Structures are given as C-alpha cells and as structure tokens.
Amino acid sequence: AVGLIRSQETFARVVAAATLSETGSVADAAARRVIHWFFKEAREAGIGAVILALARASVIDHSSSCSSLWDAQVNCAHALIEGYLCHYAEIVAPTPLLRGQDLLALGVPPGRSVGRAAAFLAEAQAAGEVATTAQAHALVQQWLEQDNCTKGRAA
C-alpha cells in the first residue's frame, strides 16, 4: 500500500511537470525519459497508481477549471501505460549495453559511481539516444569527462 501511495505522488509530479501531457508520444526522447524514470521510481505499483489516480480524479467535477488538469492526467496516463505495455523492453527496462565490469574497464571508479553511470546509461538507452555498445562507450566517456570537470570545479 505504501508503494501505491508513493507511486500516486510520483504520478502527480509527472502530471505537474506536464512533460508527458505536452509531448505525449513514446517517440519523443523527453517523454521516454519520464516514462523510464516513473517506472524506475514506481516499480510494480506504477500501473495501479496511474489507474487509481485517474479513478480518484474522475470523481471530481469536470468543470472548465478542472478540464485541463483532467486532460493532462489522461494524456500522462496514456503515455505511461503505452510505454509500459507496448515498449517495456525499450523504455521501462532496456537490456543494459554495458555491465558493471565494462564500466569499471572504461574508468568509472568503483562504488556508487558504477551505479550512477549505469543509471545514466539506462536512461539514455530508454530515451533512444544510444543503441549500440560503441555508442554506450562514447557516452560513458563523455559522462566521465563531465563528472571529472564537475569534481575539479568543486575542489
């Protein structure tokens, strides 16, 4: 029950951000990122949370002041459910192009950095920005350079 409640809150944040209601297409990289992130956060409670949020919203009077919110919720729900049901392997849980050992071999420091790099790469895959191992290598190298620049500025 706690996961379902948190997932409804996550759905509300997606609706508030309006990313999916504006693009609404799984062909859009930004929408694919949001879908990936939502199900990473919501996990198995995601679909249930979307349906429950819509059910709760449907009991509200759909006056003109609420219709834009309702439309945003329906558009977000449609994009999330379509992403989950029709594009699960590409968006929600893409097969990793690189494993932890590969990331270490590319120079990612051991520890939390491996997880951060893997999450960054999974999100890029979900968005459709990388599709091959070579592209993944290049993206991780770019990520490492940016990460080192950020650390250098902080010092």
Short mmCIF file of C-alpha atoms in Angstrom, two decimals:
data_model
loop_
_atom_site.label_atom_id
_atom_site.label_comp_id
_atom_site.label_asym_id
_atom_site.label_seq_id
_atom_site.Cartn_x
_atom_site.Cartn_y
_atom_site.Cartn_z
CA ALA A 1 0.00 0.00 0.00
CA VAL A 2 2.87 2.40 0.77
CA GLY A 3 4.34 1.82 -2.71
CA LEU A 4 0.99 2.57 -4.30
CA ILE A 5 0.64 5.83 -2.36
CA ARG A 6 4.17 6.94 -3.25
CA SER A 7 3.58 5.99 -6.87
CA GLN A 8 0.45 8.15 -6.97
CA GLU A 9 2.55 11.03 -5.66
CA THR A 10 5.10 10.31 -8.39
CA PHE A 11 2.30 10.33 -10.98
CA ALA A 12 1.11 13.69 -9.62
CA ARG A 13 4.65 15.08 -10.07
CA VAL A 14 4.71 13.82 -13.68
CA VAL A 15 1.35 15.49 -14.35
CA ALA A 16 2.51 18.71 -12.67
CA ALA A 17 5.68 18.76 -14.78
CA ALA A 18 3.44 18.47 -17.87
CA THR A 19 6.20 16.72 -19.83
CA LEU A 20 4.01 13.86 -20.99
CA SER A 21 0.88 15.92 -21.50
CA GLU A 22 2.75 18.24 -23.88
CA THR A 23 4.58 15.61 -25.91
CA GLY A 24 2.52 12.54 -25.12
CA SER A 25 4.42 10.38 -27.57
CA VAL A 26 6.76 7.50 -26.87
CA ALA A 27 8.67 8.65 -29.94
CA ASP A 28 9.80 11.75 -28.03
CA ALA A 29 13.08 11.37 -26.10
CA ALA A 30 11.91 13.56 -23.20
CA ALA A 31 8.71 11.53 -22.81
CA ARG A 32 10.68 8.27 -22.94
CA ARG A 33 12.94 9.56 -20.13
CA VAL A 34 9.93 10.42 -17.98
CA ILE A 35 8.34 7.01 -18.60
CA HIS A 36 11.61 5.27 -17.71
CA TRP A 37 12.03 7.37 -14.56
CA PHE A 38 8.41 6.90 -13.47
CA PHE A 39 8.58 3.10 -13.57
CA LYS A 40 12.04 3.10 -12.00
CA GLU A 41 10.51 5.00 -9.08
CA ALA A 42 7.08 3.34 -9.01
CA ARG A 43 8.19 -0.21 -9.85
CA GLU A 44 5.38 -2.78 -9.77
CA ALA A 45 2.93 -0.25 -8.32
CA GLY A 46 3.15 2.01 -11.38
CA ILE A 47 0.19 0.84 -13.44
CA GLY A 48 -2.04 0.53 -10.38
CA ALA A 49 -1.07 4.03 -9.24
CA VAL A 50 -1.92 5.50 -12.64
CA ILE A 51 -5.31 3.80 -12.72
CA LEU A 52 -6.09 4.73 -9.12
CA ALA A 53 -5.09 8.37 -9.72
CA LEU A 54 -7.40 8.53 -12.73
CA ALA A 55 -10.23 6.92 -10.78
CA ARG A 56 -9.84 9.47 -7.99
CA ALA A 57 -9.68 12.33 -10.46
CA SER A 58 -12.78 11.12 -12.29
CA VAL A 59 -14.97 11.71 -9.23
CA ILE A 60 -14.03 15.40 -9.22
CA ASP A 61 -16.44 17.75 -11.02
CA HIS A 62 -15.03 18.21 -14.52
CA SER A 63 -15.88 21.87 -14.75
CA SER A 64 -13.91 24.01 -17.15
CA SER A 65 -11.43 24.86 -14.38
CA CYS A 66 -10.60 21.18 -13.89
CA SER A 67 -10.73 20.03 -17.51
CA SER A 68 -7.14 21.00 -18.31
CA LEU A 69 -5.90 19.04 -15.29
CA TRP A 70 -8.06 16.06 -16.28
CA ASP A 71 -6.71 16.23 -19.85
CA ALA A 72 -3.13 16.33 -18.54
CA GLN A 73 -3.79 13.33 -16.29
CA VAL A 74 -5.34 11.32 -19.11
CA ASN A 75 -2.52 12.18 -21.52
CA CYS A 76 0.12 11.27 -18.94
CA ALA A 77 -1.67 8.04 -18.07
CA HIS A 78 -1.93 7.11 -21.74
CA ALA A 79 1.78 7.72 -22.37
CA LEU A 80 2.84 5.83 -19.22
CA ILE A 81 0.61 2.83 -19.89
CA GLU A 82 1.54 2.71 -23.58
CA GLY A 83 5.22 2.88 -22.65
CA TYR A 84 4.82 0.07 -20.14
CA LEU A 85 2.64 -2.25 -22.20
CA CYS A 86 3.97 -1.64 -25.71
CA HIS A 87 7.60 -0.60 -25.18
CA TYR A 88 8.64 -2.23 -21.92
CA ALA A 89 11.93 -3.69 -23.21
CA GLU A 90 12.98 -0.44 -24.89
CA ILE A 91 11.86 2.18 -22.37
CA VAL A 92 11.00 0.76 -18.96
CA ALA A 93 13.70 -1.90 -18.61
CA PRO A 94 16.16 -1.85 -21.50
CA THR A 95 18.77 -4.62 -21.53
CA PRO A 96 22.00 -2.93 -20.40
CA LEU A 97 24.52 -2.34 -23.16
CA LEU A 98 27.33 -2.31 -20.60
CA ARG A 99 27.67 -4.20 -17.32
CA GLY A 100 29.47 -3.12 -14.16
CA GLN A 101 32.74 -4.73 -15.25
CA ASP A 102 32.55 -2.89 -18.58
CA LEU A 103 32.02 0.42 -16.77
CA LEU A 104 34.99 -0.25 -14.49
CA ALA A 105 37.12 -1.09 -17.52
CA LEU A 106 36.17 2.27 -19.06
CA GLY A 107 37.47 4.05 -15.97
CA VAL A 108 34.37 4.50 -13.85
CA PRO A 109 35.55 4.48 -10.24
CA PRO A 110 34.37 1.52 -8.14
CA GLY A 111 31.47 2.06 -5.77
CA ARG A 112 28.49 4.34 -6.21
CA SER A 113 29.86 5.80 -9.42
CA VAL A 114 29.23 2.48 -11.20
CA GLY A 115 25.55 2.63 -10.21
CA ARG A 116 25.28 6.27 -11.25
CA ALA A 117 26.91 5.54 -14.61
CA ALA A 118 24.64 2.53 -15.17
CA ALA A 119 21.53 4.60 -14.34
CA PHE A 120 22.69 7.41 -16.64
CA LEU A 121 23.27 4.91 -19.44
CA ALA A 122 19.91 3.15 -18.89
CA GLU A 123 18.10 6.49 -19.10
CA ALA A 124 19.94 7.38 -22.32
CA GLN A 125 19.01 3.98 -23.74
CA ALA A 126 15.39 4.47 -22.75
CA ALA A 127 15.39 7.87 -24.44
CA GLY A 128 16.71 6.28 -27.63
CA GLU A 129 19.98 8.21 -27.52
CA VAL A 130 22.19 5.10 -27.51
CA ALA A 131 21.53 1.73 -29.11
CA THR A 132 24.93 0.11 -29.57
CA THR A 133 27.83 -0.82 -27.34
CA ALA A 134 30.07 1.66 -29.18
CA GLN A 135 27.59 4.47 -28.53
CA ALA A 136 27.39 3.43 -24.88
CA HIS A 137 31.20 3.52 -24.58
CA ALA A 138 31.28 7.02 -26.06
CA LEU A 139 28.50 8.24 -23.78
CA VAL A 140 30.20 6.86 -20.67
CA GLN A 141 33.49 8.51 -21.70
CA GLN A 142 31.63 11.81 -22.11
CA TRP A 143 29.94 11.29 -18.73
CA LEU A 144 33.32 10.63 -17.11
CA GLU A 145 34.79 13.81 -18.60
CA GLN A 146 31.84 15.89 -17.37
CA ASP A 147 31.94 14.23 -13.96
CA ASN A 148 35.67 14.97 -13.64
CA CYS A 149 35.10 18.59 -14.69
CA THR A 150 32.39 18.95 -12.06
CA LYS A 151 34.63 17.45 -9.37
CA GLY A 152 37.50 19.72 -10.44
CA ARG A 153 35.34 22.84 -10.04
CA ALA A 154 34.14 21.74 -6.62
CA ALA A 155 37.67 21.34 -5.31
#
